Structures are given as structure tokens and as C-alpha cells.
């Protein structure tokens, strides 16, 4: 059974710091991995999608890496800003569910960036 | 291009009543997914639908919950005889197709409170 774990559960950093959020999954048979952002009381915004054949994806100050064999992904946020404060969710789409769209989510990392 | 639209955003029901949550996918998307986020828990997959078909309902509780995506109109998640444990945020998501590496786009969620 696929399980997704995110560490740390919460993180508080001063503005301007570079930071790394971690995601691990127990079954390396994944189709892709997606990072989301969730603001309080809001829906999920997709940040980055990494296919199983890819090693990383970049968008602006965000960089996500994927090491499928070791069951790990990281989300790197450069030069953090107060507006980055949110909960970041990692989700894997297991192999074999590519045609069902089922995602398995981690519990999230709640980030606070202090001005 | 409007995003995934969910309504109502907030719904209060007394125990034993019915709750109906509606979801209109993004334009051009024919695949809809429902997820539930219980307090202090991560998002859990409930059901995946295409027009007039339930493709995967492995995450749906066996009783009281049903989902449909008719040929015309929004997808509906229906919860009969609600109990306090049904209080949660219900998120709808959509994608252009279920296959391939498509990003899944989420709505803003419907927050159900059972009193």
C-alpha cells in the first residue's frame, strides 16, 4: 500500500531564506508526482508535476526533484517570501492508476515565512 | 477559462439531512475526481467519474455516499443521512483525460459542517 510522508509537518523561516520540503513514498512504482500549495480555507493550486521519467522540474523560484528509486522528492523554494506561507502538499499517482487519476497525498508541510 | 467550480462553498446540515455538493469541471475537461479532507488529515481519494460513468469508487464509503456525472450538468456528490463525522472539506478536481501525465486541477472546495 502506497504511503506518502512529508517532513517536517511545520516550518517557520525568516524571509529570504532558501528552504527544502521533503516528501517520501513507500512504493517506487509511481506514474508521476505533483506538488500543490493550499492556502487556509482554499483549494489546491498545482505547482509542479514531475513524470516518473523526469528528475526535476522548475518554475520560477520553485524547483522539485524526484528520485524514484529511493522514493523521495524535494521541493526547493529559493529566496522565500511571506507570500509563500501556505501548506505544501505532495501527491503521487501510483503506477497502474494512470487511467484513474487517483492521487495519494501526504499530510503536508505548513510553511510560515516571517517578514 | 474558469477553473473548477464548486458550490456551495460552505454548507451546514443537521444530522440526518442530505448534503448535495456540485462540481463543474474546467472547460474541456471530461474527467472528474472527488477528494475529502477530514480535519487534521490529508486528502483522500473518493471517486473518479467520466460523463455518465463511475470509473473508480474505491475510496467511497460503502453507505450513504453516491456520486454522479450526468451527460449534462455538473457532477454531484450526495451524502444521505449525514453524521458529524462527515464534516470535512470536499474537493472536486478535473483533468482533460484520465490517462497520461495530465495535471489535475482542483476546485476551491465545499466545506460541510454537520451540527
mmCIF file of C-alpha atoms in Angstrom:
data_model
loop_
_atom_site.group_PDB
_atom_site.id
_atom_site.type_symbol
_atom_site.label_atom_id
_atom_site.label_comp_id
_atom_site.label_asym_id
_atom_site.label_seq_id
_atom_site.Cartn_x
_atom_site.Cartn_y
_atom_site.Cartn_z
ATOM 1 C CA UNK A 1 0.000 0.000 0.000
ATOM 2 C CA UNK A 2 1.420 3.350 -1.065
ATOM 3 C CA UNK A 3 2.049 5.807 1.745
ATOM 4 C CA UNK A 4 3.293 9.359 1.360
ATOM 5 C CA UNK A 5 5.066 11.167 4.179
ATOM 6 C CA UNK A 6 6.075 14.787 4.361
ATOM 7 C CA UNK A 7 8.697 16.156 6.705
ATOM 8 C CA UNK A 8 8.660 18.494 8.507
ATOM 9 C CA UNK A 9 4.997 18.947 9.363
ATOM 10 C CA UNK A 10 5.597 22.629 10.010
ATOM 11 C CA UNK A 11 8.381 25.041 9.238
ATOM 12 C CA UNK A 12 8.986 28.677 10.148
ATOM 13 C CA UNK A 13 11.749 30.659 8.458
ATOM 14 C CA UNK A 14 12.732 34.297 8.087
ATOM 15 C CA UNK A 15 12.115 35.985 4.774
ATOM 16 C CA UNK A 16 14.833 35.471 2.196
ATOM 17 C CA UNK A 17 15.899 32.002 3.255
ATOM 18 C CA UNK A 18 16.190 29.141 0.831
ATOM 19 C CA UNK A 19 14.351 26.080 2.074
ATOM 20 C CA UNK A 20 13.661 22.459 1.246
ATOM 21 C CA UNK A 21 10.489 20.497 1.821
ATOM 22 C CA UNK A 22 10.703 16.730 1.807
ATOM 23 C CA UNK A 23 8.340 14.075 0.536
ATOM 24 C CA UNK A 24 8.871 10.320 0.674
ATOM 25 C CA UNK A 25 6.763 7.483 -0.686
ATOM 26 C CA UNK A 26 6.917 3.790 0.103
ATOM 27 C CA UNK A 27 6.285 2.309 -3.346
ATOM 28 C CA UNK A 28 8.541 3.462 -6.164
ATOM 29 C CA UNK A 29 6.040 2.329 -8.795
ATOM 30 C CA UNK A 30 4.626 5.747 -9.467
ATOM 31 C CA UNK A 31 3.365 7.357 -12.632
ATOM 32 C CA UNK A 32 4.090 10.903 -11.584
ATOM 33 C CA UNK A 33 4.389 13.171 -8.566
ATOM 34 C CA UNK A 34 2.745 16.535 -8.089
ATOM 35 C CA UNK A 35 3.377 19.346 -5.627
ATOM 36 C CA UNK A 36 0.462 21.545 -4.565
ATOM 37 C CA UNK A 37 0.004 24.619 -2.482
ATOM 38 C CA UNK A 38 -3.029 25.072 -0.226
ATOM 39 C CA UNK A 39 -3.899 28.344 1.468
ATOM 40 C CA UNK A 40 -6.169 28.248 4.559
ATOM 41 C CA UNK A 41 -9.779 27.665 3.594
ATOM 42 C CA UNK A 42 -8.870 27.411 -0.060
ATOM 43 C CA UNK A 43 -8.418 24.780 -2.702
ATOM 44 C CA UNK A 44 -5.220 23.327 -4.080
ATOM 45 C CA UNK A 45 -3.027 25.069 -6.598
ATOM 46 C CA UNK A 46 -0.781 22.845 -8.677
ATOM 47 C CA UNK A 47 2.838 23.976 -8.505
ATOM 48 C CA UNK A 48 4.884 21.353 -10.311
ATOM 49 C CA UNK A 49 4.272 17.980 -11.934
ATOM 50 C CA UNK A 50 7.166 15.547 -12.382
ATOM 51 C CA UNK A 51 6.731 12.493 -14.578
ATOM 52 C CA UNK A 52 8.350 9.283 -13.373
ATOM 53 C CA UNK A 53 10.959 9.524 -16.131
ATOM 54 C CA UNK A 54 11.997 13.035 -15.092
ATOM 55 C CA UNK A 55 14.448 14.093 -12.414
ATOM 56 C CA UNK A 56 13.312 17.635 -11.784
ATOM 57 C CA UNK A 57 11.017 20.467 -12.757
ATOM 58 C CA UNK A 58 11.442 24.187 -12.243
ATOM 59 C CA UNK A 59 9.019 27.079 -12.118
ATOM 60 C CA UNK A 60 10.289 30.460 -11.050
ATOM 61 C CA UNK A 61 11.702 30.206 -7.531
ATOM 62 C CA UNK A 62 10.496 26.626 -7.183
ATOM 63 C CA UNK A 63 12.420 23.500 -8.069
ATOM 64 C CA UNK A 64 11.156 19.999 -7.489
ATOM 65 C CA UNK A 65 13.314 16.927 -7.758
ATOM 66 C CA UNK A 66 12.367 13.279 -7.950
ATOM 67 C CA UNK A 67 14.420 10.214 -7.049
ATOM 68 C CA UNK A 68 12.008 7.448 -7.838
ATOM 69 C CA UNK A 69 14.255 4.565 -6.839
ATOM 70 C CA UNK A 70 14.745 5.904 -3.329
ATOM 71 C CA UNK A 71 11.148 7.088 -3.025
ATOM 72 C CA UNK A 72 11.924 10.743 -2.450
ATOM 73 C CA UNK A 73 11.039 14.146 -3.764
ATOM 74 C CA UNK A 74 12.081 17.570 -2.596
ATOM 75 C CA UNK A 75 10.593 20.980 -3.200
ATOM 76 C CA UNK A 76 13.179 23.729 -3.081
ATOM 77 C CA UNK A 77 11.966 27.296 -2.574
ATOM 78 C CA UNK A 78 14.544 29.986 -3.234
ATOM 79 C CA UNK A 79 14.528 33.385 -1.546
ATOM 80 C CA UNK A 80 11.360 32.729 0.419
ATOM 81 C CA UNK A 81 8.766 35.492 0.794
ATOM 82 C CA UNK A 82 5.885 35.989 3.256
ATOM 83 C CA UNK A 83 3.505 35.270 0.380
ATOM 84 C CA UNK A 84 4.921 31.742 0.232
ATOM 85 C CA UNK A 85 3.277 30.997 3.586
ATOM 86 C CA UNK A 86 0.887 28.110 2.971
ATOM 87 C CA UNK A 87 0.601 24.347 3.282
ATOM 88 C CA UNK A 88 2.527 22.422 0.651
ATOM 89 C CA UNK A 89 1.208 19.030 -0.359
ATOM 90 C CA UNK A 90 2.965 16.251 -2.187
ATOM 91 C CA UNK A 91 0.893 13.696 -4.094
ATOM 92 C CA UNK A 92 1.865 10.622 -6.098
ATOM 93 C CA UNK A 93 -0.111 8.968 -8.846
ATOM 94 C CA UNK A 94 0.608 5.258 -8.482
ATOM 95 C CA UNK A 95 1.529 3.176 -11.479
ATOM 96 C CA UNK A 96 -1.476 1.314 -12.740
ATOM 97 C CA UNK A 97 -3.697 4.212 -11.816
ATOM 98 C CA UNK A 98 -2.587 6.358 -14.703
ATOM 99 C CA UNK A 99 -6.034 5.943 -16.143
ATOM 100 C CA UNK A 100 -7.894 6.565 -12.925
ATOM 101 C CA UNK A 101 -6.282 9.780 -11.816
ATOM 102 C CA UNK A 102 -6.107 8.628 -8.216
ATOM 103 C CA UNK A 103 -3.593 10.630 -6.197
ATOM 104 C CA UNK A 104 -2.135 9.630 -2.835
ATOM 105 C CA UNK A 105 -1.426 12.695 -0.712
ATOM 106 C CA UNK A 106 0.982 13.378 2.104
ATOM 107 C CA UNK A 107 -0.155 15.236 5.199
ATOM 108 C CA UNK A 108 1.523 18.430 4.058
ATOM 109 C CA UNK A 109 4.137 20.831 5.373
ATOM 110 C CA UNK A 110 2.799 24.109 6.744
ATOM 111 C CA UNK A 111 5.255 26.861 5.953
ATOM 112 C CA UNK A 112 5.399 30.242 7.623
ATOM 113 C CA UNK A 113 7.757 32.863 6.220
ATOM 114 C CA UNK A 114 8.253 35.739 8.634
ATOM 115 C CA UNK A 115 8.909 39.253 7.306
ATOM 116 C CA UNK B 1 -11.135 29.860 -18.807
ATOM 117 C CA UNK B 2 -12.850 29.396 -15.492
ATOM 118 C CA UNK B 3 -11.355 26.898 -13.119
ATOM 119 C CA UNK B 4 -13.080 24.021 -11.413
ATOM 120 C CA UNK B 5 -16.237 25.465 -9.854
ATOM 121 C CA UNK B 6 -17.714 24.024 -6.709
ATOM 122 C CA UNK B 7 -20.842 25.017 -4.860
ATOM 123 C CA UNK B 8 -21.872 25.589 -2.263
ATOM 124 C CA UNK B 9 -18.597 26.717 -0.724
ATOM 125 C CA UNK B 10 -19.999 26.230 2.758
ATOM 126 C CA UNK B 11 -22.887 24.035 3.786
ATOM 127 C CA UNK B 12 -24.377 23.374 7.208
ATOM 128 C CA UNK B 13 -26.608 20.368 7.696
ATOM 129 C CA UNK B 14 -28.258 18.821 10.719
ATOM 130 C CA UNK B 15 -27.648 15.171 11.448
ATOM 131 C CA UNK B 16 -29.873 13.004 9.283
ATOM 132 C CA UNK B 17 -30.261 15.531 6.466
ATOM 133 C CA UNK B 18 -28.903 15.187 2.960
ATOM 134 C CA UNK B 19 -25.974 17.127 1.526
ATOM 135 C CA UNK B 20 -25.501 17.726 -2.184
ATOM 136 C CA UNK B 21 -22.240 19.114 -3.448
ATOM 137 C CA UNK B 22 -21.861 20.235 -7.039
ATOM 138 C CA UNK B 23 -18.823 20.461 -9.251
ATOM 139 C CA UNK B 24 -18.406 21.896 -12.726
ATOM 140 C CA UNK B 25 -15.083 20.843 -14.256
ATOM 141 C CA UNK B 26 -12.835 23.133 -16.219
ATOM 142 C CA UNK B 27 -13.921 23.755 -19.778
ATOM 143 C CA UNK B 28 -12.812 20.903 -21.974
ATOM 144 C CA UNK B 29 -12.295 18.508 -19.074
ATOM 145 C CA UNK B 30 -14.323 15.331 -19.104
ATOM 146 C CA UNK B 31 -12.821 13.629 -16.037
ATOM 147 C CA UNK B 32 -13.872 14.496 -12.506
ATOM 148 C CA UNK B 33 -12.478 13.367 -9.162
ATOM 149 C CA UNK B 34 -13.765 13.868 -5.638
ATOM 150 C CA UNK B 35 -11.486 14.012 -2.609
ATOM 151 C CA UNK B 36 -12.244 14.506 1.060
ATOM 152 C CA UNK B 37 -10.102 16.314 3.607
ATOM 153 C CA UNK B 38 -11.064 15.486 7.158
ATOM 154 C CA UNK B 39 -9.874 17.773 9.979
ATOM 155 C CA UNK B 40 -6.219 17.106 10.784
ATOM 156 C CA UNK B 41 -5.992 14.535 7.979
ATOM 157 C CA UNK B 42 -4.692 14.580 4.448
ATOM 158 C CA UNK B 43 -6.750 14.478 1.309
ATOM 159 C CA UNK B 44 -8.219 11.093 0.495
ATOM 160 C CA UNK B 45 -9.424 9.984 -2.918
ATOM 161 C CA UNK B 46 -13.093 9.131 -3.059
ATOM 162 C CA UNK B 47 -14.267 8.599 -6.620
ATOM 163 C CA UNK B 48 -13.340 9.138 -10.264
ATOM 164 C CA UNK B 49 -16.004 9.733 -12.881
ATOM 165 C CA UNK B 50 -16.333 10.360 -16.566
ATOM 166 C CA UNK B 51 -19.530 11.502 -18.179
ATOM 167 C CA UNK B 52 -22.262 9.035 -17.171
ATOM 168 C CA UNK B 53 -19.717 6.551 -15.822
ATOM 169 C CA UNK B 54 -18.151 5.801 -12.464
ATOM 170 C CA UNK B 55 -14.642 4.590 -13.222
ATOM 171 C CA UNK B 56 -13.195 4.098 -9.738
ATOM 172 C CA UNK B 57 -15.138 4.424 -6.499
ATOM 173 C CA UNK B 58 -12.667 2.579 -4.304
ATOM 174 C CA UNK B 59 -12.465 5.486 -1.849
ATOM 175 C CA UNK B 60 -16.174 5.977 -1.364
ATOM 176 C CA UNK B 61 -17.750 4.897 1.924
ATOM 177 C CA UNK B 62 -19.986 1.929 1.246
ATOM 178 C CA UNK B 63 -23.125 3.551 2.589
ATOM 179 C CA UNK B 64 -24.811 6.925 2.316
ATOM 180 C CA UNK B 65 -22.392 8.333 -0.279
ATOM 181 C CA UNK B 66 -23.015 8.437 -4.007
ATOM 182 C CA UNK B 67 -21.646 10.371 -6.956
ATOM 183 C CA UNK B 68 -22.753 11.033 -10.485
ATOM 184 C CA UNK B 69 -21.580 12.960 -13.513
ATOM 185 C CA UNK B 70 -24.502 13.196 -15.916
ATOM 186 C CA UNK B 71 -24.286 13.859 -19.609
ATOM 187 C CA UNK B 72 -25.462 17.406 -18.982
ATOM 188 C CA UNK B 73 -24.735 19.453 -15.899
ATOM 189 C CA UNK B 74 -22.318 19.295 -13.031
ATOM 190 C CA UNK B 75 -21.027 16.320 -11.105
ATOM 191 C CA UNK B 76 -22.898 15.744 -7.848
ATOM 192 C CA UNK B 77 -21.583 14.205 -4.632
ATOM 193 C CA UNK B 78 -24.523 13.211 -2.492
ATOM 194 C CA UNK B 79 -24.347 12.328 1.182
ATOM 195 C CA UNK B 80 -27.506 10.944 2.702
ATOM 196 C CA UNK B 81 -28.354 10.987 6.422
ATOM 197 C CA UNK B 82 -25.263 12.978 7.316
ATOM 198 C CA UNK B 83 -23.457 12.364 10.591
ATOM 199 C CA UNK B 84 -20.968 14.560 12.451
ATOM 200 C CA UNK B 85 -18.082 12.510 11.085
ATOM 201 C CA UNK B 86 -18.985 13.676 7.571
ATOM 202 C CA UNK B 87 -17.884 17.210 8.467
ATOM 203 C CA UNK B 88 -14.984 17.870 6.145
ATOM 204 C CA UNK B 89 -13.819 19.767 3.106
ATOM 205 C CA UNK B 90 -14.819 18.073 -0.126
ATOM 206 C CA UNK B 91 -12.681 18.890 -3.122
ATOM 207 C CA UNK B 92 -13.502 18.300 -6.727
ATOM 208 C CA UNK B 93 -10.807 18.090 -9.371
ATOM 209 C CA UNK B 94 -10.789 17.665 -13.117
ATOM 210 C CA UNK B 95 -8.454 16.790 -15.953
ATOM 211 C CA UNK B 96 -8.734 16.702 -19.733
ATOM 212 C CA UNK B 97 -8.367 12.934 -19.666
ATOM 213 C CA UNK B 98 -7.542 10.323 -17.087
ATOM 214 C CA UNK B 99 -4.561 8.973 -18.925
ATOM 215 C CA UNK B 100 -1.136 10.342 -19.454
ATOM 216 C CA UNK B 101 0.700 12.844 -17.364
ATOM 217 C CA UNK B 102 -2.049 15.384 -17.112
ATOM 218 C CA UNK B 103 -2.090 17.834 -14.277
ATOM 219 C CA UNK B 104 -5.166 17.532 -12.126
ATOM 220 C CA UNK B 105 -6.804 20.848 -11.276
ATOM 221 C CA UNK B 106 -8.661 21.321 -8.014
ATOM 222 C CA UNK B 107 -11.603 23.483 -7.094
ATOM 223 C CA UNK B 108 -11.858 25.699 -4.026
ATOM 224 C CA UNK B 109 -13.676 23.040 -2.051
ATOM 225 C CA UNK B 110 -17.017 22.691 -0.310
ATOM 226 C CA UNK B 111 -16.888 22.826 3.474
ATOM 227 C CA UNK B 112 -19.575 20.672 5.056
ATOM 228 C CA UNK B 113 -20.426 21.144 8.704
ATOM 229 C CA UNK B 114 -22.838 18.727 10.333
ATOM 230 C CA UNK B 115 -24.446 20.012 13.536
#
